[in-house]
Amino acid sequence: MKNALAQADHAVEALRAERRDDYYPQFHLAPSAGWINDPNGLICINGVYHAFYQHHPYDENWGPMHWGHATSRDLAHWQHQPIALAPGEDDDKGGCFSGCAVDDGGVLTLIYTGHVWLGKAGDDDQVREVQCLATSEDGVHFVKHGPVLTPPDGIQHFRDPKVWREDGEWWMVVGARENGLGQARLYRSADLRDWRFDRLLGGAQAPHQGYMWECPDFFPLGEQHLLLFSPQGLTAQGYRNRNRFQSGYLLGHWRPGHDFTPTQPFCELDAGHDFYAPQTFTAADGRRLLFAWMDMWESPMPSKAHRWAGALTLPRELTLGADGAVRMNPARELTALRREHRTLIPLKLRNQRRPLAEALQELQLTLDLAGSDAERYGVAIGGAARLYVDNQAHRLVLERFSEDPGLCGCRSVALPAGERLSLRLFIDRSSLEVFVNQGEACLTSRIYPADGRRDLSLFAEGGQAQFGDMEGWQL
Ligand code: FRU
């Protein structure tokens, strides 16, 4: 593997020399060059945060998957590390697909999917997927130990293991596809090497619930358990399931050795255009944190012309609200990114647009819903996007503009109850993340401002709008 890794590192460096930075994030994790998708192996071990990710170092397009690697001491600033895994063994020669990391008595251990194309590369109907193990003594260089879990007869799609320790045992949830229906399969082991099937944690009953459940994750939140997964094949319904694939959760109850009993239907975790394959990990102090891939399969990605594609979201903290709903907020560590601060005074606009700032990367504002009668009012970011209240549909809308019709369109959430709406925006060179009312809803979308224009303005159309307290930061 050493040779393959050295070659891959070399390839990224060569691509890096050609990278253009117009869209390259200032404060999000992205490949130094080439392609990335899912976050993998998120863990805090020996005082260091590790984020691995699906990576193609030879090209800005998806290809034979490697594991890229970055580390951080504070979750806000990241350093790229040498590529951790390269495909090439009999069991992973088609790619080292997604997986997780665990702390096995101080040893950083990766469990990932070895993918093999049995027919032509890219032919999804003939694949073999097994779960493989790799370990590291120094947290940077990894030794592969081969497969530890093979799929049951009749299952080809069997990937994205997430492992945790509970009740003196290791547990693994794996995504699978059986007879055209998605599943989350639960396994248990004493030593991370020998696994036995425990039960199905969940599964689609019909094709409209997904033909494949990718990237499952399973963990306690408050008094409940959350089964997080990324189903493929859901049909769009009204405002829901608008992206190519979805990511969301079932909330319910579980104890080791028992069935998982969801108490409510599948719920999408983020309502934006670009949010997929989220995975969680625990911070040193026990908080449940999450990263997702901030893109969507098959979406146009203008940064490919600049020799890179793909970024991770900001790290977010998950909590369960008193009302039993999941809340997602930016990790509090991100305040370390704040530099220049701006306080902006409340203002009223009637059929007007008012420049607010040249560029701010973090903006907090409140909209006075009760005191506004405009048809639409909110914030515009250059010519690339606007976020506004649609007073007729009674929704908060993120509208994205582009010369590419494939990037145009709206995503939205119902306006929460209450007279005021609080919004927290993070605006990087090619992304917008919106946290609504302390995490009651989130919208994450890639945006591609022309000429780097990210100036902010406020607007009110068809009436009057009242903007309350506003604060901004350069990050
Ligand atoms: C999700 C996914 C995973 C797979 C990986 C391959 O985006 O399709 O199921 O392991 O990406 O890159």
PDB file of N, CA, C and O in Angstrom, residues 14-64:
ATOM      1  N   ALA A  14       0.356  17.576  -7.291  1.00  0.00           N
ATOM      2  CA  ALA A  14       0.417  18.063  -8.676  1.00  0.00           C
ATOM      3  C   ALA A  14      -0.879  18.806  -9.035  1.00  0.00           C
ATOM      4  O   ALA A  14      -0.840  19.883  -9.637  1.00  0.00           O
ATOM      5  N   LEU A  15      -2.017  18.245  -8.618  1.00  0.00           N
ATOM      6  CA  LEU A  15      -3.301  18.909  -8.892  1.00  0.00           C
ATOM      7  C   LEU A  15      -3.397  20.231  -8.146  1.00  0.00           C
ATOM      8  O   LEU A  15      -3.945  21.213  -8.640  1.00  0.00           O
ATOM      9  N   ARG A  16      -2.875  20.216  -6.922  1.00  0.00           N
ATOM     10  CA  ARG A  16      -2.916  21.404  -6.054  1.00  0.00           C
ATOM     11  C   ARG A  16      -2.281  22.608  -6.754  1.00  0.00           C
ATOM     12  O   ARG A  16      -2.742  23.739  -6.611  1.00  0.00           O
ATOM     13  N   ALA A  17      -1.225  22.340  -7.519  1.00  0.00           N
ATOM     14  CA  ALA A  17      -0.522  23.420  -8.216  1.00  0.00           C
ATOM     15  C   ALA A  17      -1.434  24.075  -9.258  1.00  0.00           C
ATOM     16  O   ALA A  17      -1.222  25.223  -9.640  1.00  0.00           O
ATOM     17  N   GLU A  18      -2.455  23.323  -9.695  1.00  0.00           N
ATOM     18  CA  GLU A  18      -3.360  23.870 -10.724  1.00  0.00           C
ATOM     19  C   GLU A  18      -4.657  24.408 -10.133  1.00  0.00           C
ATOM     20  O   GLU A  18      -5.527  24.877 -10.851  1.00  0.00           O
ATOM     21  N   ARG A  19      -4.816  24.274  -8.821  1.00  0.00           N
ATOM     22  CA  ARG A  19      -6.092  24.657  -8.204  1.00  0.00           C
ATOM     23  C   ARG A  19      -6.315  26.160  -8.304  1.00  0.00           C
ATOM     24  O   ARG A  19      -5.387  26.932  -8.093  1.00  0.00           O
ATOM     25  N   ARG A  20      -7.548  26.541  -8.589  1.00  0.00           N
ATOM     26  CA  ARG A  20      -7.918  27.959  -8.487  1.00  0.00           C
ATOM     27  C   ARG A  20      -8.822  28.132  -7.283  1.00  0.00           C
ATOM     28  O   ARG A  20      -9.601  27.249  -6.945  1.00  0.00           O
ATOM     29  N   ASP A  21      -8.741  29.307  -6.639  1.00  0.00           N
ATOM     30  CA  ASP A  21      -9.352  29.442  -5.317  1.00  0.00           C
ATOM     31  C   ASP A  21     -10.621  30.283  -5.262  1.00  0.00           C
ATOM     32  O   ASP A  21     -11.125  30.560  -4.185  1.00  0.00           O
ATOM     33  N   ASP A  22     -11.158  30.670  -6.418  1.00  0.00           N
ATOM     34  CA  ASP A  22     -12.351  31.532  -6.414  1.00  0.00           C
ATOM     35  C   ASP A  22     -13.456  30.978  -5.497  1.00  0.00           C
ATOM     36  O   ASP A  22     -14.123  31.724  -4.802  1.00  0.00           O
ATOM     37  N   TYR A  23     -13.651  29.656  -5.543  1.00  0.00           N
ATOM     38  CA  TYR A  23     -14.718  29.042  -4.741  1.00  0.00           C
ATOM     39  C   TYR A  23     -14.169  28.271  -3.540  1.00  0.00           C
ATOM     40  O   TYR A  23     -14.899  27.599  -2.843  1.00  0.00           O
ATOM     41  N   TYR A  24     -12.859  28.310  -3.364  1.00  0.00           N
ATOM     42  CA  TYR A  24     -12.248  27.431  -2.346  1.00  0.00           C
ATOM     43  C   TYR A  24     -12.553  27.953  -0.936  1.00  0.00           C
ATOM     44  O   TYR A  24     -12.338  29.117  -0.637  1.00  0.00           O
ATOM     45  N   PRO A  25     -13.079  27.083  -0.053  1.00  0.00           N
ATOM     46  CA  PRO A  25     -13.530  27.563   1.252  1.00  0.00           C
ATOM     47  C   PRO A  25     -12.424  28.160   2.112  1.00  0.00           C
ATOM     48  O   PRO A  25     -11.281  27.709   2.082  1.00  0.00           O
ATOM     49  N   GLN A  26     -12.826  29.177   2.883  1.00  0.00           N
ATOM     50  CA  GLN A  26     -11.896  29.795   3.828  1.00  0.00           C
ATOM     51  C   GLN A  26     -11.931  29.082   5.160  1.00  0.00           C
ATOM     52  O   GLN A  26     -10.969  29.092   5.895  1.00  0.00           O
ATOM     53  N   PHE A  27     -13.100  28.503   5.509  1.00  0.00           N
ATOM     54  CA  PHE A  27     -13.191  27.914   6.855  1.00  0.00           C
ATOM     55  C   PHE A  27     -13.969  26.595   6.870  1.00  0.00           C
ATOM     56  O   PHE A  27     -14.510  26.208   7.898  1.00  0.00           O
ATOM     57  N   HIS A  28     -14.036  25.937   5.716  1.00  0.00           N
ATOM     58  CA  HIS A  28     -14.603  24.586   5.665  1.00  0.00           C
ATOM     59  C   HIS A  28     -13.519  23.623   5.217  1.00  0.00           C
ATOM     60  O   HIS A  28     -12.589  24.018   4.527  1.00  0.00           O
ATOM     61  N   LEU A  29     -13.712  22.376   5.593  1.00  0.00           N
ATOM     62  CA  LEU A  29     -12.760  21.354   5.182  1.00  0.00           C
ATOM     63  C   LEU A  29     -13.087  20.900   3.760  1.00  0.00           C
ATOM     64  O   LEU A  29     -14.222  20.504   3.467  1.00  0.00           O
ATOM     65  N   ALA A  30     -12.087  20.995   2.878  1.00  0.00           N
ATOM     66  CA  ALA A  30     -12.224  20.596   1.470  1.00  0.00           C
ATOM     67  C   ALA A  30     -10.919  19.912   1.083  1.00  0.00           C
ATOM     68  O   ALA A  30      -9.920  20.026   1.805  1.00  0.00           O
ATOM     69  N   PRO A  31     -10.894  19.188  -0.045  1.00  0.00           N
ATOM     70  CA  PRO A  31      -9.637  18.525  -0.421  1.00  0.00           C
ATOM     71  C   PRO A  31      -8.604  19.565  -0.802  1.00  0.00           C
ATOM     72  O   PRO A  31      -8.977  20.619  -1.327  1.00  0.00           O
ATOM     73  N   SER A  32      -7.315  19.293  -0.582  1.00  0.00           N
ATOM     74  CA  SER A  32      -6.369  20.308  -1.055  1.00  0.00           C
ATOM     75  C   SER A  32      -6.433  20.358  -2.571  1.00  0.00           C
ATOM     76  O   SER A  32      -6.176  21.397  -3.173  1.00  0.00           O
ATOM     77  N   ALA A  33      -6.813  19.257  -3.211  1.00  0.00           N
ATOM     78  CA  ALA A  33      -7.177  19.247  -4.640  1.00  0.00           C
ATOM     79  C   ALA A  33      -7.855  17.911  -4.902  1.00  0.00           C
ATOM     80  O   ALA A  33      -7.808  17.016  -4.069  1.00  0.00           O
ATOM     81  N   GLY A  34      -8.502  17.777  -6.067  1.00  0.00           N
ATOM     82  CA  GLY A  34      -9.182  16.521  -6.375  1.00  0.00           C
ATOM     83  C   GLY A  34     -10.585  16.515  -5.800  1.00  0.00           C
ATOM     84  O   GLY A  34     -11.145  17.553  -5.451  1.00  0.00           O
ATOM     85  N   TRP A  35     -11.123  15.313  -5.698  1.00  0.00           N
ATOM     86  CA  TRP A  35     -12.533  15.132  -5.316  1.00  0.00           C
ATOM     87  C   TRP A  35     -12.664  14.632  -3.885  1.00  0.00           C
ATOM     88  O   TRP A  35     -11.850  13.803  -3.449  1.00  0.00           O
ATOM     89  N   ILE A  36     -13.693  15.078  -3.135  1.00  0.00           N
ATOM     90  CA  ILE A  36     -14.081  14.390  -1.902  1.00  0.00           C
ATOM     91  C   ILE A  36     -15.599  14.227  -1.858  1.00  0.00           C
ATOM     92  O   ILE A  36     -16.347  15.016  -2.437  1.00  0.00           O
ATOM     93  N   ASN A  37     -16.042  13.153  -1.152  1.00  0.00           N
ATOM     94  CA  ASN A  37     -17.454  13.098  -0.769  1.00  0.00           C
ATOM     95  C   ASN A  37     -17.574  12.813   0.723  1.00  0.00           C
ATOM     96  O   ASN A  37     -17.100  13.652   1.511  1.00  0.00           O
ATOM     97  N   ASP A  38     -18.166  11.711   1.138  1.00  0.00           N
ATOM     98  CA  ASP A  38     -18.565  11.536   2.539  1.00  0.00           C
ATOM     99  C   ASP A  38     -17.465  11.792   3.578  1.00  0.00           C
ATOM    100  O   ASP A  38     -16.330  11.352   3.384  1.00  0.00           O
ATOM    101  N   PRO A  39     -17.845  12.353   4.729  1.00  0.00           N
ATOM    102  CA  PRO A  39     -16.948  12.315   5.886  1.00  0.00           C
ATOM    103  C   PRO A  39     -16.864  10.881   6.395  1.00  0.00           C
ATOM    104  O   PRO A  39     -17.854  10.155   6.379  1.00  0.00           O
ATOM    105  N   ASN A  40     -15.695  10.464   6.791  1.00  0.00           N
ATOM    106  CA  ASN A  40     -15.468   9.095   7.304  1.00  0.00           C
ATOM    107  C   ASN A  40     -14.653   9.168   8.584  1.00  0.00           C
ATOM    108  O   ASN A  40     -13.870  10.101   8.773  1.00  0.00           O
ATOM    109  N   GLY A  41     -14.793   8.160   9.419  1.00  0.00           N
ATOM    110  CA  GLY A  41     -13.861   7.972  10.540  1.00  0.00           C
ATOM    111  C   GLY A  41     -13.706   9.189  11.432  1.00  0.00           C
ATOM    112  O   GLY A  41     -12.599   9.517  11.862  1.00  0.00           O
ATOM    113  N   LEU A  42     -14.807   9.860  11.742  1.00  0.00           N
ATOM    114  CA  LEU A  42     -14.724  11.043  12.610  1.00  0.00           C
ATOM    115  C   LEU A  42     -14.484  10.575  14.039  1.00  0.00           C
ATOM    116  O   LEU A  42     -15.197   9.714  14.549  1.00  0.00           O
ATOM    117  N   ILE A  43     -13.484  11.135  14.660  1.00  0.00           N
ATOM    118  CA  ILE A  43     -13.184  10.683  16.030  1.00  0.00           C
ATOM    119  C   ILE A  43     -12.299  11.705  16.738  1.00  0.00           C
ATOM    120  O   ILE A  43     -11.533  12.429  16.105  1.00  0.00           O
ATOM    121  N   CYS A  44     -12.443  11.716  18.065  1.00  0.00           N
ATOM    122  CA  CYS A  44     -11.514  12.469  18.916  1.00  0.00           C
ATOM    123  C   CYS A  44     -10.739  11.423  19.709  1.00  0.00           C
ATOM    124  O   CYS A  44     -11.328  10.654  20.470  1.00  0.00           O
ATOM    125  N   ILE A  45      -9.430  11.350  19.488  1.00  0.00           N
ATOM    126  CA  ILE A  45      -8.623  10.331  20.172  1.00  0.00           C
ATOM    127  C   ILE A  45      -7.286  10.944  20.558  1.00  0.00           C
ATOM    128  O   ILE A  45      -6.700  11.698  19.766  1.00  0.00           O
ATOM    129  N   ASN A  46      -6.846  10.654  21.770  1.00  0.00           N
ATOM    130  CA  ASN A  46      -5.591  11.200  22.296  1.00  0.00           C
ATOM    131  C   ASN A  46      -5.515  12.724  22.112  1.00  0.00           C
ATOM    132  O   ASN A  46      -4.483  13.274  21.734  1.00  0.00           O
ATOM    133  N   GLY A  47      -6.641  13.392  22.318  1.00  0.00           N
ATOM    134  CA  GLY A  47      -6.670  14.855  22.285  1.00  0.00           C
ATOM    135  C   GLY A  47      -6.703  15.462  20.884  1.00  0.00           C
ATOM    136  O   GLY A  47      -6.611  16.677  20.730  1.00  0.00           O
ATOM    137  N   VAL A  48      -6.832  14.631  19.858  1.00  0.00           N
ATOM    138  CA  VAL A  48      -6.829  15.150  18.479  1.00  0.00           C
ATOM    139  C   VAL A  48      -8.123  14.739  17.777  1.00  0.00           C
ATOM    140  O   VAL A  48      -8.563  13.596  17.898  1.00  0.00           O
ATOM    141  N   TYR A  49      -8.706  15.678  17.043  1.00  0.00           N
ATOM    142  CA  TYR A  49      -9.853  15.347  16.188  1.00  0.00           C
ATOM    143  C   TYR A  49      -9.342  14.894  14.825  1.00  0.00           C
ATOM    144  O   TYR A  49      -8.450  15.533  14.257  1.00  0.00           O
ATOM    145  N   HIS A  50      -9.917  13.786  14.348  1.00  0.00           N
ATOM    146  CA  HIS A  50      -9.567  13.289  13.015  1.00  0.00           C
ATOM    147  C   HIS A  50     -10.810  13.327  12.147  1.00  0.00           C
ATOM    148  O   HIS A  50     -11.877  12.883  12.575  1.00  0.00           O
ATOM    149  N   ALA A  51     -10.674  13.837  10.959  1.00  0.00           N
ATOM    150  CA  ALA A  51     -11.741  13.721   9.954  1.00  0.00           C
ATOM    151  C   ALA A  51     -11.101  13.079   8.724  1.00  0.00           C
ATOM    152  O   ALA A  51     -10.135  13.607   8.173  1.00  0.00           O
ATOM    153  N   PHE A  52     -11.617  11.913   8.353  1.00  0.00           N
ATOM    154  CA  PHE A  52     -11.210  11.289   7.091  1.00  0.00           C
ATOM    155  C   PHE A  52     -12.341  11.573   6.106  1.00  0.00           C
ATOM    156  O   PHE A  52     -13.429  11.993   6.493  1.00  0.00           O
ATOM    157  N   TYR A  53     -12.083  11.341   4.855  1.00  0.00           N
ATOM    158  CA  TYR A  53     -13.147  11.577   3.874  1.00  0.00           C
ATOM    159  C   TYR A  53     -12.876  10.762   2.608  1.00  0.00           C
ATOM    160  O   TYR A  53     -11.732  10.424   2.296  1.00  0.00           O
ATOM    161  N   GLN A  54     -13.951  10.439   1.915  1.00  0.00           N
ATOM    162  CA  GLN A  54     -13.862   9.770   0.625  1.00  0.00           C
ATOM    163  C   GLN A  54     -13.157  10.712  -0.334  1.00  0.00           C
ATOM    164  O   GLN A  54     -13.566  11.875  -0.494  1.00  0.00           O
ATOM    165  N   HIS A  55     -12.123  10.197  -0.990  1.00  0.00           N
ATOM    166  CA  HIS A  55     -11.237  11.102  -1.726  1.00  0.00           C
ATOM    167  C   HIS A  55     -10.762  10.456  -3.023  1.00  0.00           C
ATOM    168  O   HIS A  55     -10.362   9.288  -3.016  1.00  0.00           O
ATOM    169  N   HIS A  56     -10.811  11.213  -4.103  1.00  0.00           N
ATOM    170  CA  HIS A  56     -10.129  10.779  -5.324  1.00  0.00           C
ATOM    171  C   HIS A  56      -9.022  11.771  -5.622  1.00  0.00           C
ATOM    172  O   HIS A  56      -9.267  12.898  -6.060  1.00  0.00           O
ATOM    173  N   PRO A  57      -7.783  11.364  -5.353  1.00  0.00           N
ATOM    174  CA  PRO A  57      -6.675  12.317  -5.423  1.00  0.00           C
ATOM    175  C   PRO A  57      -6.156  12.574  -6.830  1.00  0.00           C
ATOM    176  O   PRO A  57      -5.355  13.481  -7.020  1.00  0.00           O
ATOM    177  N   TYR A  58      -6.625  11.773  -7.805  1.00  0.00           N
ATOM    178  CA  TYR A  58      -6.060  11.890  -9.147  1.00  0.00           C
ATOM    179  C   TYR A  58      -6.851  12.842 -10.034  1.00  0.00           C
ATOM    180  O   TYR A  58      -6.427  13.152 -11.134  1.00  0.00           O
ATOM    181  N   ASP A  59      -8.022  13.246  -9.545  1.00  0.00           N
ATOM    182  CA  ASP A  59      -8.940  13.922 -10.447  1.00  0.00           C
ATOM    183  C   ASP A  59      -9.996  14.667  -9.633  1.00  0.00           C
ATOM    184  O   ASP A  59     -10.253  14.299  -8.501  1.00  0.00           O
ATOM    185  N   GLU A  60     -10.662  15.633 -10.257  1.00  0.00           N
ATOM    186  CA  GLU A  60     -11.740  16.350  -9.563  1.00  0.00           C
ATOM    187  C   GLU A  60     -13.076  15.609  -9.674  1.00  0.00           C
ATOM    188  O   GLU A  60     -14.116  16.127  -9.270  1.00  0.00           O
ATOM    189  N   ASN A  61     -13.055  14.410 -10.261  1.00  0.00           N
ATOM    190  CA  ASN A  61     -14.271  13.591 -10.352  1.00  0.00           C
ATOM    191  C   ASN A  61     -14.162  12.382  -9.431  1.00  0.00           C
ATOM    192  O   ASN A  61     -13.061  11.949  -9.095  1.00  0.00           O
ATOM    193  N   TRP A  62     -15.320  11.823  -9.080  1.00  0.00           N
ATOM    194  CA  TRP A  62     -15.320  10.598  -8.278  1.00  0.00           C
ATOM    195  C   TRP A  62     -14.552   9.510  -9.029  1.00  0.00           C
ATOM    196  O   TRP A  62     -14.651   9.399 -10.249  1.00  0.00           O
ATOM    197  N   GLY A  63     -13.779   8.700  -8.325  1.00  0.00           N
ATOM    198  CA  GLY A  63     -13.026   7.610  -8.942  1.00  0.00           C
ATOM    199  C   GLY A  63     -12.657   6.623  -7.860  1.00  0.00           C
ATOM    200  O   GLY A  63     -13.267   6.645  -6.783  1.00  0.00           O
ATOM    201  N   PRO A  64     -11.652   5.763  -8.078  1.00  0.00           N
ATOM    202  CA  PRO A  64     -11.278   4.785  -7.039  1.00  0.00           C
ATOM    203  C   PRO A  64     -11.049   5.494  -5.695  1.00  0.00           C
ATOM    204  O   PRO A  64     -10.194   6.371  -5.588  1.00  0.00           O
TER     205      PRO A  64
END
